[in-house]
Short mmCIF file of C-alpha atoms in Angstrom, two decimals:
data_model
loop_
_atom_site.label_atom_id
_atom_site.label_comp_id
_atom_site.label_asym_id
_atom_site.label_seq_id
_atom_site.Cartn_x
_atom_site.Cartn_y
_atom_site.Cartn_z
CA MET A 1 -0.24 -0.25 -0.22
CA SER A 2 3.11 2.18 0.73
CA VAL A 3 4.51 2.16 -2.13
CA VAL A 4 1.10 2.25 -4.00
CA THR A 5 0.40 5.36 -2.81
CA ILE A 6 4.06 6.86 -3.71
CA VAL A 7 3.59 5.79 -7.19
CA LEU A 8 0.50 7.51 -7.49
CA ALA A 9 1.51 10.44 -5.67
CA ARG A 10 4.39 9.95 -8.53
CA LEU A 11 2.02 10.55 -11.52
CA VAL A 12 -0.50 12.88 -9.96
CA LEU A 13 2.59 15.54 -9.28
CA ALA A 14 3.67 14.32 -13.03
CA GLY A 15 0.07 14.65 -14.10
CA LEU A 16 0.10 18.67 -12.71
CA ILE A 17 3.40 19.71 -13.93
CA ARG A 18 2.51 18.66 -17.64
CA GLY A 19 -0.99 20.17 -17.13
CA PHE A 20 0.26 23.38 -16.01
CA ALA A 21 2.64 23.62 -18.79
CA THR A 22 -0.26 23.25 -21.34
CA ILE A 23 -3.06 24.92 -19.63
CA PHE A 24 -1.57 27.96 -18.74
CA GLU A 25 0.28 28.67 -22.71
CA LEU A 26 -1.37 31.77 -23.95
CA SER A 27 -1.94 31.87 -27.35
CA ASP A 28 -0.52 34.97 -29.70
CA GLU A 29 -4.10 36.66 -29.90
CA THR A 30 -4.12 36.43 -25.89
CA ARG A 31 -0.83 38.37 -25.83
CA ALA A 32 -1.87 41.36 -28.06
CA LYS A 33 -5.11 41.45 -26.15
CA TYR A 34 -3.68 41.43 -22.83
CA PRO A 35 0.10 42.41 -23.19
CA GLY A 36 0.12 42.54 -19.06
CA LEU A 37 -1.20 38.95 -19.01
CA GLU A 38 1.58 36.97 -18.96
CA ALA A 39 3.61 38.93 -16.81
CA ARG A 40 1.01 38.47 -14.29
CA ALA A 41 0.42 34.76 -14.81
CA ASN A 42 3.94 34.30 -14.70
CA ARG A 43 4.44 36.13 -11.34
CA TYR A 44 1.73 33.23 -10.17
CA LEU A 45 2.37 30.57 -11.33
CA PRO A 46 5.34 28.79 -9.27
CA VAL A 47 3.86 29.82 -6.17
CA LEU A 48 0.45 27.76 -7.72
CA ARG A 49 2.42 24.70 -8.56
CA GLN A 50 4.34 24.76 -5.56
CA ILE A 51 0.88 25.29 -3.82
CA LEU A 52 -0.56 22.11 -5.44
CA LEU A 53 2.45 20.01 -5.45
CA GLY A 54 2.12 20.56 -1.23
CA MET A 55 -1.39 19.53 -1.13
CA VAL A 56 -0.51 16.03 -3.16
CA VAL A 57 2.76 15.94 -0.82
CA ALA A 58 0.29 16.72 2.36
CA VAL A 59 -2.45 14.13 1.08
CA SER A 60 0.55 11.38 0.11
CA GLY A 61 1.75 11.27 3.37
CA LEU A 62 -1.35 11.57 5.63
CA ALA A 63 -2.17 8.26 3.93
CA LEU A 64 0.97 6.86 4.78
CA ILE A 65 1.04 7.30 8.25
CA GLU A 66 -2.51 5.87 8.28
CA ILE A 67 -0.91 2.97 6.44
CA TRP A 68 0.90 2.78 9.42
CA GLY A 69 -1.38 2.19 12.12
CA GLY A 70 -1.04 6.13 12.85
CA HIS A 71 -4.65 7.24 12.69
CA PRO A 72 -4.40 11.16 11.90
CA LEU A 73 -8.32 10.83 10.32
CA GLU A 74 -9.46 10.67 13.56
CA TRP A 75 -7.62 13.55 14.72
CA LEU A 76 -8.92 15.58 11.82
CA ALA A 77 -12.28 13.77 12.29
CA SER A 78 -12.22 15.06 16.03
CA SER A 79 -14.12 18.56 16.66
CA SER A 80 -10.53 19.93 17.30
CA GLY A 81 -9.25 18.42 14.28
CA GLN A 82 -12.26 20.32 12.32
CA GLY A 83 -11.72 23.35 13.83
CA MET A 84 -8.46 23.70 12.95
CA LEU A 85 -8.90 22.66 9.41
CA GLY A 86 -12.16 24.67 8.52
CA ARG A 87 -9.84 28.07 10.05
CA PHE A 88 -7.50 26.81 7.50
CA ILE A 89 -9.71 27.14 5.17
CA ALA A 90 -10.96 30.40 5.55
CA ILE A 91 -7.95 31.38 5.34
CA GLY A 92 -6.93 30.01 2.01
CA VAL A 93 -10.72 31.45 0.58
CA VAL A 94 -9.72 35.17 1.96
CA MET A 95 -6.16 35.06 0.23
CA ALA A 96 -7.28 33.86 -2.65
CA VAL A 97 -10.92 35.80 -3.05
CA ALA A 98 -8.34 38.88 -2.38
CA LEU A 99 -5.99 37.84 -4.68
CA ILE A 100 -8.34 37.94 -7.64
CA ILE A 101 -9.62 40.79 -6.41
CA TRP A 102 -5.97 42.14 -6.29
CA GLU A 103 -5.88 41.11 -9.73
CA VAL A 104 -8.85 42.62 -11.02
CA GLY A 105 -8.48 46.07 -9.73
CA THR A 106 -4.71 45.45 -11.66
CA ALA A 107 -6.21 44.69 -14.85
CA PHE A 108 -9.24 47.00 -14.97
CA SER A 109 -6.32 49.79 -14.24
CA GLU A 110 -3.65 48.83 -16.57
CA ARG A 111 -6.66 48.52 -19.27
CA ILE A 112 -7.91 52.25 -18.63
CA ALA A 113 -4.20 53.29 -19.24
CA LEU A 114 -3.66 51.54 -22.12
CA GLY A 115 -7.13 52.59 -23.39
CA ASN A 116 -6.02 56.70 -22.77
CA PRO A 117 -1.66 56.50 -23.08
CA ALA A 118 -1.76 60.25 -23.52
CA SER A 119 -3.70 61.42 -20.24
CA VAL A 120 -1.42 62.37 -17.49
CA ARG A 121 -4.64 63.11 -15.17
CA LEU A 122 -4.80 58.72 -15.63
CA LYS A 123 -0.71 58.25 -15.32
CA THR A 124 -0.85 60.49 -11.76
CA LEU A 125 -4.08 59.59 -10.81
CA LEU A 126 -4.35 56.10 -11.38
CA PRO A 127 -1.48 55.01 -9.73
CA PHE A 128 -2.67 56.39 -6.12
CA LEU A 129 -5.89 55.16 -6.32
CA LEU A 130 -4.38 51.85 -6.86
CA ASN A 131 -2.10 52.03 -3.75
CA ALA A 132 -4.79 53.33 -1.75
CA PHE A 133 -7.38 50.34 -2.43
CA ARG A 134 -4.92 47.74 -2.03
CA ILE A 135 -3.49 49.07 0.89
CA VAL A 136 -7.33 48.88 2.17
CA LEU A 137 -7.28 45.34 0.58
CA LEU A 138 -4.45 44.45 2.71
CA MET A 139 -5.53 45.97 6.10
CA PHE A 140 -9.06 44.22 5.60
CA VAL A 141 -7.05 40.80 4.56
CA SER A 142 -5.25 41.17 7.79
CA LEU A 143 -7.96 41.33 9.88
CA ILE A 144 -9.62 38.47 8.72
CA VAL A 145 -6.59 36.24 9.01
CA LEU A 146 -6.03 37.13 12.79
CA SER A 147 -9.27 36.92 13.49
CA GLU A 148 -9.66 33.31 12.08
CA LEU A 149 -5.84 32.24 14.09
CA GLY A 150 -7.67 32.93 17.33
CA VAL A 151 -6.67 37.10 17.55
CA ASN A 152 -9.18 39.48 19.61
CA ILE A 153 -9.31 42.46 16.84
CA ALA A 154 -11.36 44.68 18.77
CA PRO A 155 -8.30 46.11 20.45
CA LEU A 156 -6.23 46.71 17.05
CA LEU A 157 -9.74 48.43 15.78
CA ALA A 158 -9.95 50.87 18.43
CA GLY A 159 -6.13 51.44 18.03
CA ALA A 160 -6.77 51.96 14.65
CA GLY A 161 -9.51 54.30 14.55
CA VAL A 162 -7.63 56.62 17.42
CA PHE A 163 -4.20 56.31 15.46
CA GLY A 164 -6.89 57.93 12.27
CA LEU A 165 -8.71 60.48 14.25
CA ALA A 166 -4.81 61.95 15.26
CA LEU A 167 -3.74 61.62 11.69
CA GLY A 168 -6.56 63.29 10.49
CA PHE A 169 -6.19 66.18 12.82
CA GLY A 170 -2.61 66.20 12.97
CA ALA A 171 -2.70 65.96 8.69
CA GLN A 172 -5.39 68.15 7.87
CA THR A 173 -3.54 70.14 5.80
CA LEU A 174 -2.11 67.35 4.03
CA VAL A 175 -5.62 65.42 3.32
CA LYS A 176 -6.96 68.63 2.60
CA ASP A 177 -4.61 69.00 0.01
CA VAL A 178 -4.71 65.29 -1.43
CA ILE A 179 -8.53 65.37 -1.87
CA THR A 180 -8.72 68.66 -3.50
CA GLY A 181 -6.56 67.58 -5.95
CA ILE A 182 -8.54 64.29 -6.09
CA PHE A 183 -11.41 66.48 -7.07
CA ILE A 184 -9.40 68.58 -9.11
CA LEU A 185 -7.65 65.91 -11.59
CA VAL A 186 -10.97 63.72 -11.59
CA GLU A 187 -12.52 66.49 -12.96
CA ASN A 188 -9.81 67.30 -15.67
CA THR A 189 -9.52 70.96 -14.32
CA ILE A 190 -5.74 71.08 -15.48
CA SER A 191 -3.48 69.29 -17.17
CA VAL A 192 0.68 69.14 -17.93
CA GLY A 193 1.28 71.72 -21.02
CA ASP A 194 -1.85 74.01 -20.05
CA VAL A 195 -1.42 77.69 -19.04
CA VAL A 196 -3.09 78.47 -15.90
CA GLU A 197 -3.63 80.96 -12.87
CA VAL A 198 -3.56 79.67 -9.69
CA GLY A 199 -4.36 82.49 -7.16
CA SER A 200 -2.37 84.86 -7.41
CA HIS A 201 0.22 82.82 -9.45
CA SER A 202 -0.10 81.86 -13.06
CA GLY A 203 2.64 80.05 -16.12
CA LEU A 204 2.90 76.67 -17.73
CA VAL A 205 1.91 73.30 -15.88
CA GLU A 206 5.37 71.10 -15.86
CA LYS A 207 4.03 68.50 -13.27
CA ILE A 208 1.19 67.56 -11.48
CA SER A 209 1.32 65.19 -8.25
CA VAL A 210 -1.61 64.42 -6.09
CA ARG A 211 -0.98 66.89 -3.61
CA THR A 212 0.23 69.59 -5.80
CA VAL A 213 0.50 71.38 -9.24
CA HIS A 214 4.09 73.00 -10.36
CA LEU A 215 3.81 76.04 -12.62
CA ARG A 216 6.80 77.97 -14.49
CA ASP A 217 6.06 81.22 -15.72
CA PHE A 218 7.13 83.89 -18.22
CA ASP A 219 10.47 84.87 -16.37
CA GLY A 220 11.16 81.54 -15.60
CA ASN A 221 10.29 80.89 -12.12
CA VAL A 222 9.22 77.49 -10.78
CA HIS A 223 5.41 78.04 -8.34
CA THR A 224 4.64 74.92 -6.30
CA ILE A 225 1.35 75.22 -5.03
CA PRO A 226 -0.60 72.71 -2.73
CA PHE A 227 -3.57 71.67 -4.35
CA GLY A 228 -5.47 72.85 -0.43
CA GLU A 229 -4.71 76.63 -1.16
CA VAL A 230 -6.14 76.67 -4.49
CA GLN A 231 -9.47 77.99 -4.43
CA THR A 232 -9.98 79.02 -7.95
CA VAL A 233 -8.09 78.12 -11.49
CA LYS A 234 -8.39 79.90 -14.34
CA ASN A 235 -7.20 77.69 -17.50
CA MET A 236 -6.18 80.12 -20.68
CA SER A 237 -5.50 77.03 -23.04
CA LYS A 238 -8.79 74.77 -22.79
CA LEU A 239 -10.06 73.93 -26.23
CA PHE A 240 -10.29 77.30 -27.78
CA ALA A 241 -9.22 81.11 -26.70
CA TYR A 242 -10.01 84.51 -27.40
CA ALA A 243 -7.19 87.02 -28.49
CA VAL A 244 -8.98 90.44 -27.13
CA VAL A 245 -7.52 93.45 -28.66
CA ASP A 246 -8.22 97.29 -27.61
CA VAL A 247 -7.34 100.06 -29.80
CA THR A 248 -7.75 103.91 -29.12
CA VAL A 249 -8.20 106.68 -31.47
CA SER A 250 -8.60 110.41 -31.51
CA TYR A 251 -12.25 111.95 -30.61
CA ARG A 252 -11.71 113.78 -34.09
CA GLU A 253 -11.46 110.51 -36.07
CA ASN A 254 -14.38 108.40 -37.92
CA ILE A 255 -15.17 105.97 -36.02
CA ASP A 256 -16.79 103.54 -38.77
CA GLU A 257 -13.11 104.09 -40.46
CA ALA A 258 -11.12 102.83 -37.72
CA LEU A 259 -13.51 99.89 -37.16
CA ALA A 260 -13.15 99.02 -40.93
CA LEU A 261 -9.80 99.35 -40.75
CA MET A 262 -9.68 97.22 -38.00
CA ALA A 263 -11.59 94.19 -39.46
CA GLU A 264 -9.77 94.75 -42.44
CA VAL A 265 -6.34 94.24 -40.91
CA ALA A 266 -7.65 91.05 -39.19
CA ALA A 267 -9.19 89.81 -42.65
CA GLY A 268 -5.62 90.21 -43.64
CA MET A 269 -4.03 88.08 -40.39
CA THR A 270 -7.07 85.27 -41.50
CA ARG A 271 -6.31 85.12 -45.19
CA SER A 272 -2.18 84.79 -45.05
CA GLY A 273 0.78 85.15 -42.61
CA PRO A 274 2.08 82.27 -39.64
CA LEU A 275 -0.93 83.25 -38.03
CA ALA A 276 -3.80 82.06 -40.36
CA GLU A 277 -4.11 78.40 -39.10
CA THR A 278 -4.07 79.62 -35.23
CA ILE A 279 -7.07 81.92 -35.63
CA ILE A 280 -10.27 79.73 -36.24
CA GLU A 281 -12.92 82.04 -36.55
CA PRO A 282 -12.98 85.58 -38.30
CA PHE A 283 -12.83 88.22 -36.65
CA GLU A 284 -15.75 90.17 -34.25
CA VAL A 285 -15.91 93.77 -34.22
CA VAL A 286 -17.42 94.41 -30.92
CA GLY A 287 -17.72 97.98 -31.25
CA VAL A 288 -16.82 101.00 -29.25
CA GLU A 289 -16.57 99.41 -25.71
CA GLY A 290 -16.09 103.45 -23.78
CA LEU A 291 -15.45 106.60 -24.22
CA GLN A 292 -12.02 107.98 -22.10
CA GLU A 293 -10.50 111.01 -21.39
CA SER A 294 -8.66 111.64 -24.39
CA ALA A 295 -9.37 108.87 -26.65
CA VAL A 296 -12.17 106.69 -28.00
CA TRP A 297 -12.18 103.31 -26.51
CA LEU A 298 -13.21 100.59 -29.36
CA ARG A 299 -12.62 96.64 -29.10
CA GLY A 300 -12.58 93.30 -31.25
CA ARG A 301 -11.57 89.92 -30.69
CA PHE A 302 -9.99 87.04 -32.71
CA LYS A 303 -10.91 83.27 -31.66
CA THR A 304 -7.56 81.23 -31.80
CA ARG A 305 -6.73 77.47 -30.81
CA PRO A 306 -5.50 77.04 -27.49
CA LEU A 307 -1.88 79.12 -26.13
CA GLY A 308 -2.27 81.08 -29.81
CA GLN A 309 -4.18 83.87 -28.04
CA TRP A 310 -0.94 85.71 -27.02
CA ASN A 311 0.58 85.81 -30.25
CA VAL A 312 -2.34 86.81 -32.35
CA LYS A 313 -2.92 89.75 -30.25
CA ARG A 314 0.87 90.99 -30.41
CA GLU A 315 0.63 90.27 -34.31
CA PHE A 316 -2.71 92.81 -34.48
CA TYR A 317 -1.18 95.36 -32.82
CA ARG A 318 2.02 95.55 -34.99
CA ARG A 319 -0.09 95.85 -37.77
CA ILE A 320 -3.01 97.75 -36.76
CA LYS A 321 -0.20 100.28 -35.96
CA ALA A 322 1.29 100.64 -39.29
CA ALA A 323 -2.78 100.87 -40.85
CA PHE A 324 -3.25 103.68 -38.93
CA ASP A 325 0.05 105.48 -39.64
CA GLU A 326 -0.47 104.75 -43.45
CA ARG A 327 -4.06 105.87 -43.32
CA GLY A 328 -2.98 109.50 -40.94
CA ILE A 329 -5.16 108.04 -38.10
CA GLU A 330 -4.46 109.08 -34.62
CA ILE A 331 -3.78 107.09 -31.91
CA PRO A 332 -4.02 110.04 -28.98
CA TYR A 333 -1.84 110.39 -25.75
CA PRO A 334 -3.10 111.52 -22.96
CA HIS A 335 -3.90 114.97 -22.15
CA ARG A 336 -5.97 117.13 -19.84
CA THR A 337 -8.24 120.49 -20.16
CA ILE A 338 -7.42 122.18 -16.75
CA TYR A 339 -10.68 124.73 -16.30
CA LEU A 340 -9.89 126.95 -13.09
CA GLY A 341 -13.47 127.62 -12.44
CA ALA A 342 -15.66 130.90 -11.71
CA ASP A 343 -18.31 132.00 -8.81
CA LYS A 344 -21.85 132.62 -9.26
CA LYS A 345 -21.47 136.18 -10.50
CA GLY A 346 -18.82 134.94 -13.01
CA ALA A 347 -16.22 136.49 -11.02
CA ALA A 348 -12.68 134.34 -10.35
CA PRO A 349 -9.42 135.06 -8.77
CA PRO A 350 -6.64 136.62 -11.24
CA LEU A 351 -4.10 134.25 -12.71
CA HIS A 352 -0.44 134.38 -10.69
CA VAL A 353 2.10 132.92 -13.51
CA VAL A 354 5.53 132.90 -11.14
CA SER A 355 8.63 132.95 -13.32
CA ASP A 356 11.93 131.04 -12.44
CA HIS A 357 14.36 134.53 -12.95
CA LYS A 358 15.60 136.23 -11.01
CA ALA A 359 13.64 139.45 -10.22
CA PRO A 360 15.90 142.57 -11.02
CA ALA A 361 17.21 145.24 -8.19
CA ALA A 362 14.38 147.04 -7.07
CA ARG A 363 13.80 150.81 -8.32
CA PRO A 364 11.86 153.88 -6.97
CA ARG A 365 8.40 153.93 -7.19
CA GLY A 366 8.49 156.21 -10.07
CA ALA A 367 10.55 154.68 -11.93
CA GLN A 368 8.52 151.65 -11.84
CA ARG A 369 5.62 153.93 -13.72
CA THR A 370 7.61 154.78 -15.94
CA GLY A 371 9.43 151.45 -17.56
CA ALA A 372 5.81 150.05 -16.90
CA ALA A 373 4.31 153.10 -19.52
CA ALA A 374 7.22 152.36 -21.83
CA ALA A 375 6.60 148.43 -21.98
CA GLU A 376 2.93 149.03 -23.09
CA GLY A 377 4.47 150.20 -26.52
CA THR A 378 6.59 146.80 -26.38
CA THR A 379 5.88 143.71 -27.57
CA GLY A 380 6.31 141.28 -25.05
CA PRO A 381 4.46 138.17 -23.65
CA LEU A 382 0.93 137.69 -23.56
CA ILE A 383 -0.70 136.53 -20.18
CA GLU A 384 -4.33 136.03 -20.42
CA GLU A 385 -6.37 137.35 -18.01
CA HIS A 386 -8.46 134.84 -16.19
CA PRO A 387 -12.13 134.88 -16.97
CA GLY A 388 -14.16 137.88 -15.37
CA ALA A 389 -11.09 139.62 -14.02
CA ARG A 390 -12.16 143.06 -16.03
CA GLU A 391 -15.14 143.12 -14.65
CA ARG A 392 -14.19 142.64 -10.79
CA SER A 393 -11.70 145.77 -11.55
CA GLY A 394 -14.64 148.59 -11.56
CA ALA A 395 -15.61 150.59 -14.14
CA GLY A 396 -13.83 153.38 -15.69
CA GLU A 397 -9.96 152.23 -13.56
CA ASP A 398 -6.87 151.77 -16.24
CA LEU A 399 -5.33 148.46 -16.36
CA LEU A 400 -2.28 147.90 -14.58
CA VAL A 401 0.47 146.10 -16.13
CA LEU A 402 2.65 144.15 -13.75
CA GLU A 403 6.90 143.96 -14.42
CA GLU A 404 8.50 140.73 -14.15
CA ALA A 405 9.51 141.98 -10.94
CA ASP A 406 5.95 141.91 -9.68
CA ILE A 407 5.14 138.73 -11.50
CA ALA A 408 7.95 137.12 -9.72
CA SER A 409 6.61 137.90 -6.26
CA PRO A 410 3.07 137.34 -5.80
CA THR A 411 3.26 140.07 -2.51
CA SER A 412 4.52 142.67 -4.35
CA ALA A 413 1.85 141.56 -7.49
CA TRP A 414 -1.00 141.81 -4.82
CA LYS A 415 0.80 144.91 -3.61
CA ALA A 416 0.70 146.69 -6.72
CA ALA A 417 -2.75 145.36 -7.53
CA ARG A 418 -4.12 147.27 -4.24
#
């Protein structure tokens, strides 16, 4: 009986080895459809082979012990033996189910990644979610195995709860960053290569993790921003963009002519040039946007491909400046008209002009009047009086012409006027 048992065990082992080589051989079509299946199968086939071989050896050993009068089957039939066997079977079933779930999750994530190879969002989000799923699965399996082995897991659960609560309070900023980052990535708000404005920072997105986003601005500086601090996100490279152009012209210009010239320049950019393919729709003339202090504000816009709005705007400004110069349309500079005001009677104080020249030496009062009378017959700088100054001087009163010394000194001018 011992020899027969050993021979049968040997035949079963040989059949299992040959069956593994035949059953688990993948065809070329299956390899092409599931490229990661063969690698995963090669990880588990040796373990499965050893488990089955061990089971055959164990059964053969029990049979040999029974043949030689050991009676192991009686112990397995007892309550203690059945309890121990049931626990081992339960642990095996739990581990097998956990392994199947693990592999299904891995295969599912790989299938999604292969379906979207260029998606940076999936490359960032899938590993994080897969690792979190594996950690939760391992925790559940570990607790179940310990419970089947007779370990009281209630203190472990209570301790894990207290530890999780303390970790949540201590790392609430980190948890906030991670949770916000997950939602931003799931909603596809930001991707690598976008130009975005996050809070007070803007630039090109170079890298995204679950917790932070890295921006490089126009000066080359890299800003690392945690997602927990993100309140608003302005994405300037999503699907399309608008290049809004603002032009100012003088009040004396014909507004319709200026708007027509803007449309003409924009049409030339759309027909030919290096940016013709960047512009995806005809130029839209918005019209007069506002009346400023010294200019009329005109506005229009182009619909462009993502990240093309700035080049289109620069090229339009270059061309519209040359077109305005050719047509003689003035782009005004800021200027201001000052009105000094008057009271209800039309009276206003005189305008005193202060000169930086040195005042000549004081002369006798008679000499001053003689010089002023002589100056009346010569042509000199004219100082326009403030409106209402003549009426305020009184009827029949002669006008007083002030010399340079009196103009330079407001006190002297006031005394002379008195």
